[in-house]
CSV table of C-alpha atoms in Angstrom, one decimal:
chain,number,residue,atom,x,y,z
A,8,UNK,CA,0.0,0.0,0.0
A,9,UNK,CA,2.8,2.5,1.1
A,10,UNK,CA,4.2,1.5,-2.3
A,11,UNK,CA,1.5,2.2,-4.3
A,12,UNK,CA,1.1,5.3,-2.8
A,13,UNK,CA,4.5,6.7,-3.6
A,14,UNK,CA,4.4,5.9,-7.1
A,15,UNK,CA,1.3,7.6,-7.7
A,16,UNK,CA,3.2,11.1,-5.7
A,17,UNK,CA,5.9,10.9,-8.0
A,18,UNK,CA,3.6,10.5,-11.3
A,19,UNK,CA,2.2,13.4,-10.3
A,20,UNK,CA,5.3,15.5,-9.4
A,21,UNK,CA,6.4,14.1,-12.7
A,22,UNK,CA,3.4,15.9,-14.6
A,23,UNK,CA,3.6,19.1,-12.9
A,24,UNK,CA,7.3,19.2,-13.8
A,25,UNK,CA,6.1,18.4,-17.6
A,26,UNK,CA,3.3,21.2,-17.5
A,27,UNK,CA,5.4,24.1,-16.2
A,28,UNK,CA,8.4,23.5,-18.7
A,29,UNK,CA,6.0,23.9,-21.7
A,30,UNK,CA,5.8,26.8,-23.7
A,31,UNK,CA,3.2,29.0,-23.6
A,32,UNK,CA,1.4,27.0,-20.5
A,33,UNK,CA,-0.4,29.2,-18.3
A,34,UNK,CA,2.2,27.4,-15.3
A,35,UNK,CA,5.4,28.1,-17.6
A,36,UNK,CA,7.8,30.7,-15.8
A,37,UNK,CA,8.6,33.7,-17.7
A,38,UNK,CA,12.7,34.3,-17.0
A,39,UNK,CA,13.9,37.6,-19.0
A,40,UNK,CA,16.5,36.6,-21.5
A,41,UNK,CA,19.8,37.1,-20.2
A,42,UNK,CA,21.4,39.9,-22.7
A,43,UNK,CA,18.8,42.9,-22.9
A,44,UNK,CA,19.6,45.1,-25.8
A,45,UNK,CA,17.5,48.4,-25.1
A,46,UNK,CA,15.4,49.8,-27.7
A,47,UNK,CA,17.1,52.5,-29.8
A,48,UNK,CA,15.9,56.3,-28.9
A,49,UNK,CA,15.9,60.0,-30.5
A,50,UNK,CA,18.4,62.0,-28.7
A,51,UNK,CA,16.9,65.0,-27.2
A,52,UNK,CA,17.5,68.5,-28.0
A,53,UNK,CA,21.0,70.1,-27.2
A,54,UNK,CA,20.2,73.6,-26.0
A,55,UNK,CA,22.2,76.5,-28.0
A,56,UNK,CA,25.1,78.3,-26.6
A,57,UNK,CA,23.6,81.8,-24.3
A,58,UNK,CA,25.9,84.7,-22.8
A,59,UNK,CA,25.2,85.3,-19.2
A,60,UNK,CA,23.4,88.4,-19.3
A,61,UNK,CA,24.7,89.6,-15.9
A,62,UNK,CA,28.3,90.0,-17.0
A,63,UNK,CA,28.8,94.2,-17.5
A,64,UNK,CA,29.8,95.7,-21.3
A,65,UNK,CA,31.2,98.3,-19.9
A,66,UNK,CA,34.8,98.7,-18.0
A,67,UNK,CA,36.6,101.5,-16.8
A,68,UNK,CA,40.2,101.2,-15.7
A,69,UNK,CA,43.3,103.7,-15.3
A,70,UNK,CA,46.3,104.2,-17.8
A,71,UNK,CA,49.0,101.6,-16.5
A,72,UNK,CA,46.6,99.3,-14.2
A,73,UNK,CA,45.2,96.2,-15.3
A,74,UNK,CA,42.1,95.7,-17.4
A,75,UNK,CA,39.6,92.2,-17.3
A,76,UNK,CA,36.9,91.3,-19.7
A,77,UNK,CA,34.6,88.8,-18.6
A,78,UNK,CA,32.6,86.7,-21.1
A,79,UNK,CA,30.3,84.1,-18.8
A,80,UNK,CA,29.1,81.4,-21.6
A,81,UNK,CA,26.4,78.7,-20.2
A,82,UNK,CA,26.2,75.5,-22.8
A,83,UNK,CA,28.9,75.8,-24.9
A,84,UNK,CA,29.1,72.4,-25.9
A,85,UNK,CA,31.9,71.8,-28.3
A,86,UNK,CA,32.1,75.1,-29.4
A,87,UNK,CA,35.4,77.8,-28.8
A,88,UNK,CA,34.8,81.0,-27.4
A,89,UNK,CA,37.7,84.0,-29.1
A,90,UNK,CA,38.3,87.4,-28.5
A,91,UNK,CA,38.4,89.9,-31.4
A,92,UNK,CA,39.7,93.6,-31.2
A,93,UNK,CA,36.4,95.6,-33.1
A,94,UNK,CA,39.1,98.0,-34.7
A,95,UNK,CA,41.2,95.8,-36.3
A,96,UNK,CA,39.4,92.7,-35.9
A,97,UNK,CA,42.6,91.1,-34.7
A,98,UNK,CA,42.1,87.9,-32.7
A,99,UNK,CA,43.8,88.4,-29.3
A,100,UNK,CA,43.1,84.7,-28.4
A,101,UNK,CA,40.9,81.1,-29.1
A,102,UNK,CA,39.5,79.2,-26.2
A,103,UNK,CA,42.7,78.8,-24.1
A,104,UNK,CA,45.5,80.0,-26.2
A,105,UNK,CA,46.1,83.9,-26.4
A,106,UNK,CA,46.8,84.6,-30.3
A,107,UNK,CA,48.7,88.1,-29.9
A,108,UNK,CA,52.7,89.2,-30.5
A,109,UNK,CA,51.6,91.8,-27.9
A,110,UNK,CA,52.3,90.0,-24.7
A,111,UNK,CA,50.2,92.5,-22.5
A,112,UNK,CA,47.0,90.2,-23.7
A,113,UNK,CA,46.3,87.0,-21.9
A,114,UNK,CA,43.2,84.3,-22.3
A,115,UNK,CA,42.8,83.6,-18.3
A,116,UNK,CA,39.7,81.3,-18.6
A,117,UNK,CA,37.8,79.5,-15.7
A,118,UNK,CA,36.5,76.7,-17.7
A,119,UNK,CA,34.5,75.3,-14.5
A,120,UNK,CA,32.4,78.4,-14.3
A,121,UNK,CA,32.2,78.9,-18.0
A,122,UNK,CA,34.1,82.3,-17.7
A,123,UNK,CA,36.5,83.4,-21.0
A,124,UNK,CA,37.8,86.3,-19.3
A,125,UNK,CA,40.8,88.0,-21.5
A,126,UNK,CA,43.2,90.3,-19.4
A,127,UNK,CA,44.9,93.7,-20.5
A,128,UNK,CA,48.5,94.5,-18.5
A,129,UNK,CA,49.6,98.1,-18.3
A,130,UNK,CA,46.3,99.4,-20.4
A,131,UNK,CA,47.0,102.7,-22.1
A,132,UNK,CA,44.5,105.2,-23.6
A,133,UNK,CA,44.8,103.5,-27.3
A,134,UNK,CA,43.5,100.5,-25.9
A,135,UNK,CA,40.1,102.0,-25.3
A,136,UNK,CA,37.2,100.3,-27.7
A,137,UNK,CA,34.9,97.8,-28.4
A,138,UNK,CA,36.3,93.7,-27.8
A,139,UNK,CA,33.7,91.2,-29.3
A,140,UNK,CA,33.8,87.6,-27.4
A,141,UNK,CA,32.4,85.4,-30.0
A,142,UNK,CA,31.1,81.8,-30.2
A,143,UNK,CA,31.8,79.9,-32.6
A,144,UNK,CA,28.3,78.5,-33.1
A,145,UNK,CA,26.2,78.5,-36.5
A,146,UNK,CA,25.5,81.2,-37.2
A,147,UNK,CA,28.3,82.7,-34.6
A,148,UNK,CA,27.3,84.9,-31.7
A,149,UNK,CA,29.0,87.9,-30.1
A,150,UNK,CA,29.1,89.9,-27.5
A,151,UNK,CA,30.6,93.2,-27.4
A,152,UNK,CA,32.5,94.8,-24.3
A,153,UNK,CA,33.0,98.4,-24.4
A,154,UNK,CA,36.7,99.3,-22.6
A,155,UNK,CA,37.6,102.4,-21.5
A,156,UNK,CA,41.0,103.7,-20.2
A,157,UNK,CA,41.2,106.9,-18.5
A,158,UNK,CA,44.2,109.3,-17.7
A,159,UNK,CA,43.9,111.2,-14.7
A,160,UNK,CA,45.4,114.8,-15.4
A,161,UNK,CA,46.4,116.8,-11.9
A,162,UNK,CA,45.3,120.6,-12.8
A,163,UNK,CA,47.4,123.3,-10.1
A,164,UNK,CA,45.1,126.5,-9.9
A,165,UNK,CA,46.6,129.8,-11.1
A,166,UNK,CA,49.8,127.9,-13.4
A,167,UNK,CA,51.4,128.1,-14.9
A,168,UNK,CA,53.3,131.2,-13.1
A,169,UNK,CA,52.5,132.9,-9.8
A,170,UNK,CA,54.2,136.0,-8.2
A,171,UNK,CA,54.3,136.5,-4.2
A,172,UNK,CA,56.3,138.9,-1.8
A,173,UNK,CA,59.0,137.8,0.0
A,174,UNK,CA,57.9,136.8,3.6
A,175,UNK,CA,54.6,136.0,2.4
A,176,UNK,CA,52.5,132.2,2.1
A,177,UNK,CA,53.2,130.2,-0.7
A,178,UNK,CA,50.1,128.6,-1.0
A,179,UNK,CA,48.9,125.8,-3.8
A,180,UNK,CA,46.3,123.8,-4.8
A,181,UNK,CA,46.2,120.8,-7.0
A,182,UNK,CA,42.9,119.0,-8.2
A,183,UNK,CA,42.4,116.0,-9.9
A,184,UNK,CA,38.8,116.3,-11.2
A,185,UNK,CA,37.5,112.5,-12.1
A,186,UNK,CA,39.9,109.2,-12.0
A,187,UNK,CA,38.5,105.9,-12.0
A,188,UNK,CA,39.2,104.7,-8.5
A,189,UNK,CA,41.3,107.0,-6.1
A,190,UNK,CA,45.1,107.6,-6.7
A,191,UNK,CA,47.4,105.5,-4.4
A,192,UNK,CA,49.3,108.6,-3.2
A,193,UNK,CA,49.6,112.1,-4.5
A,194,UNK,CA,53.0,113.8,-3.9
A,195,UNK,CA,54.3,117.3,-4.3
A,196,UNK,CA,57.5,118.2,-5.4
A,197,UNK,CA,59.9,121.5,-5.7
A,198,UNK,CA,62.8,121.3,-7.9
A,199,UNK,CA,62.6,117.8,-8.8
A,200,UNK,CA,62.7,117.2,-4.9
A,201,UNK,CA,59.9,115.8,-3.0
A,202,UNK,CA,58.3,118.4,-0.5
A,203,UNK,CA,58.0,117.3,3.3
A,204,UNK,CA,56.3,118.7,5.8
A,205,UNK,CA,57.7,120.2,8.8
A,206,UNK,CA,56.3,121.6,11.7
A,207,UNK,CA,57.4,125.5,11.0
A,208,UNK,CA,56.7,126.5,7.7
A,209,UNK,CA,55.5,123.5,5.2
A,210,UNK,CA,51.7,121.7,5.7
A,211,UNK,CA,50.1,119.3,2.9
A,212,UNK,CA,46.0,118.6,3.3
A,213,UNK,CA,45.0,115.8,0.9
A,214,UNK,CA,42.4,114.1,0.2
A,215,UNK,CA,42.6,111.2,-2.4
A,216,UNK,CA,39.1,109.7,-4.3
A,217,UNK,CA,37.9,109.9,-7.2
A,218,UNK,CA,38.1,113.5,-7.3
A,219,UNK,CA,40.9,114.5,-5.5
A,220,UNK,CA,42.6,117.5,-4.0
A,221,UNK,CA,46.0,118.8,-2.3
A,222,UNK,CA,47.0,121.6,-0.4
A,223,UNK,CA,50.3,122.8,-0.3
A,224,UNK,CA,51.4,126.0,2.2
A,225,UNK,CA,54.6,127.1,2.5
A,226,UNK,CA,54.6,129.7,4.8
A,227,UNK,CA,57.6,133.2,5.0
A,228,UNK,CA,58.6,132.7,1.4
A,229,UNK,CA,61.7,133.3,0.4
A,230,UNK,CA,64.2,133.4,-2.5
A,231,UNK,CA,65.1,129.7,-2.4
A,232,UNK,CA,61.4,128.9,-2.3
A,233,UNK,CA,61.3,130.4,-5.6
A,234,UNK,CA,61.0,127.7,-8.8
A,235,UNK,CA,58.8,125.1,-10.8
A,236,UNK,CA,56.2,122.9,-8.1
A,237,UNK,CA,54.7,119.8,-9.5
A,238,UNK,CA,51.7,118.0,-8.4
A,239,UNK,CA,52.0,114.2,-8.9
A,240,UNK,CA,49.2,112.0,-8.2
A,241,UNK,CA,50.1,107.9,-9.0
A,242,UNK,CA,48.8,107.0,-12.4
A,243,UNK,CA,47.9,110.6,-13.4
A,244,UNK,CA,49.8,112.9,-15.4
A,245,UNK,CA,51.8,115.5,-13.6
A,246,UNK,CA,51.4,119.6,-13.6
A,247,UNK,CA,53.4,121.8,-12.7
A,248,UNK,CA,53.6,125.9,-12.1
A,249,UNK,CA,56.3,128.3,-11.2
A,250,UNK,CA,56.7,130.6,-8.4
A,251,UNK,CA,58.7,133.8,-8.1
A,252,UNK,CA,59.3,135.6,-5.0
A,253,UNK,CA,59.8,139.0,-5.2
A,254,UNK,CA,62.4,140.0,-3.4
A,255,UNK,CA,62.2,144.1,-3.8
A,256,UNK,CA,65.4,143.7,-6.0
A,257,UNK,CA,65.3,144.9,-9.9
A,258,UNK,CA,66.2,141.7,-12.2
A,259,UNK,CA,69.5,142.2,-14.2
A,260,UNK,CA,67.0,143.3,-17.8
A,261,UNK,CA,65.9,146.2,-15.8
A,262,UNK,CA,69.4,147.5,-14.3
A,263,UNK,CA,70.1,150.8,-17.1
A,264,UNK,CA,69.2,153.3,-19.4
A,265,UNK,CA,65.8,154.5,-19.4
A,266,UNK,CA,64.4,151.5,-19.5
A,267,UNK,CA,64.6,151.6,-15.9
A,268,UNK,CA,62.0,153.5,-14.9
A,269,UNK,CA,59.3,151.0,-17.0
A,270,UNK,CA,60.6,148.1,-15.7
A,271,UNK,CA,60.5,149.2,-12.4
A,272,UNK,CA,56.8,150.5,-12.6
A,273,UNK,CA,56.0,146.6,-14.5
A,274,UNK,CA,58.1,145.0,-11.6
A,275,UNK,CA,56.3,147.4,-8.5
A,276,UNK,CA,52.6,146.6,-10.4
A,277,UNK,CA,53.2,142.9,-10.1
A,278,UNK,CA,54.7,143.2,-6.6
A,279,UNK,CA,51.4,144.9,-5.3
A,280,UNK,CA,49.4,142.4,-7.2
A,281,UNK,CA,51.1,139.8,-5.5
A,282,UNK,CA,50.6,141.1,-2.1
A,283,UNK,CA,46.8,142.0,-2.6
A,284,UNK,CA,46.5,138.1,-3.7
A,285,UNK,CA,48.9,137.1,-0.4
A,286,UNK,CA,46.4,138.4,2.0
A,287,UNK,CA,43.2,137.4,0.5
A,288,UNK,CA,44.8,133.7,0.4
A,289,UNK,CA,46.3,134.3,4.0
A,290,UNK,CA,42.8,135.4,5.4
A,291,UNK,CA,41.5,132.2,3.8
A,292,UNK,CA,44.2,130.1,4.7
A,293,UNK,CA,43.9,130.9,8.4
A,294,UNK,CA,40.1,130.0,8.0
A,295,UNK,CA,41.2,127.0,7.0
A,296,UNK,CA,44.1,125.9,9.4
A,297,UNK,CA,41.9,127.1,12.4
């Protein structure tokens, strides 16, 4: 009986087994096949090359300093970003290599933040203009950046020539009306020498900016304060006047003959001018230096 019975468990195991393996049986296991090759697709659209809009087309720097164009790209692709001088329409540089004999230019890009900034060393006036950064997309795109280097020029009031008595203030003033950002110093000097102040007869008020402005007082003038001042502000151009201090002693043209008397009355006229101008400037001045 147990015999029996064990035969007739094993048929049936048997059966099952036959059922499952055959193709297309509701009981047949459905097992992926072991290399899946995935269906072919349309690649999507590749989105065109844009300038960042926020990067500024206009830069101001001073003569000598150091000028940078920036030219943010976002999804360049496989496309080179130049940069072109409008004027000429020389290429300064392509992607990373800078194209130019004139070794002031420099391609300085930041790839990771898709910046193709070109630098200008020592800028001068004659490098102010328009700079296209272009793509090199179909059709190409530019963007143009408008450069400008300024020249800061000192200006002394009353140059180029001013007369004052002996014993009297020497008293200057230098401006420098606009310069992009403030000078680093501004210095004075007198004969090619650099003034100093002391505490008896020399004080200097400056104040630096973009509009800038010295003071120079030289108080009890004398002969050997006599001579050509310059005002010298960093990256400006100089200017320079020339003081004479009248002494009360007749220059060697007007010593004889009839001409004396001429000379002398041209020489006393500027003397009293000078004084009136002394003590209107040393009634100011000691508003000033209160």
């Amino acid at each position: 009986m147990g015999r029996q019975r064990l035969q007739t468990l094993l048929t049936r195991a048997l059966l099952c087994s036959a059922l499952l393996s055959l193709p297309g049986s509701a009981w047949a296991r459905k097992r992926p096949p072991r290399h899946v090759v995935p269906e072919p697709t349309d690649p999507g659209p590749t989105l065109p090359p844009v300038f960042d809009p926020l990067m500024p087309t206009n830069v101001t720097v001073t003569a000598t300093k150091t000028a940078v164009l920036a030219c943010v790209v976002h999804n360049l692709g496989s496309n080179t970003v130049s940069w072109i001088r409008h004027r000429d329409l020389h290429i300064l540089s392509v992607g990373t290599v800078t194209y130019t004999t004139d070794n002031r230019f420099e391609a300085i890009p930041e790839e990771g933040a898709g910046n193709w900034m070109l630098r200008l060393r020592f800028a001068s006036p004659r490098d102010s203009g328009q700079y296209d950064c272009q793509i090199s997309s179909r059709p190409p795109l530019y963007r143009t950046v408008h450069l400008t280097v300024v020249e800061p020029q000192a200006k002394i009031l009353r140059a180029p020539e001013m007369h004052v008595g002996v014993g009297s203030p020497i008293n200057l003033t230098c401006v420098v009306p606009y310069a992009p950002e403030p000078p680093d110093y501004l210095h004075w000097y007198h004969k090619d020498k650099m003034v100093w102040e002391d505490e008896d007869r020399v004080r200097i008020r400056t104040q630096l900016g973009r509009r800038s402005i010295s003071q120079l007082l030289v108080k009890n003038a004398n002969a050997q304060d006599s001579g050509v001042y310059t005002c010298q502000p960093a990256y400006s151009r100089e200017h320079s006047i020339t003081v004479h201090v009248l002494t009360g002693e007749y220059p060697a043209p007007m010593q004889g003959g009839s001409s004396v008397t001429f000379a002398g009355r041209r020489y006393w006229a500027w003397l009293t001018s000078a004084l009136v101008a002394t003590a209107v400037s040393t009634h100011l001045l000691s508003y000033f230096y209160m």
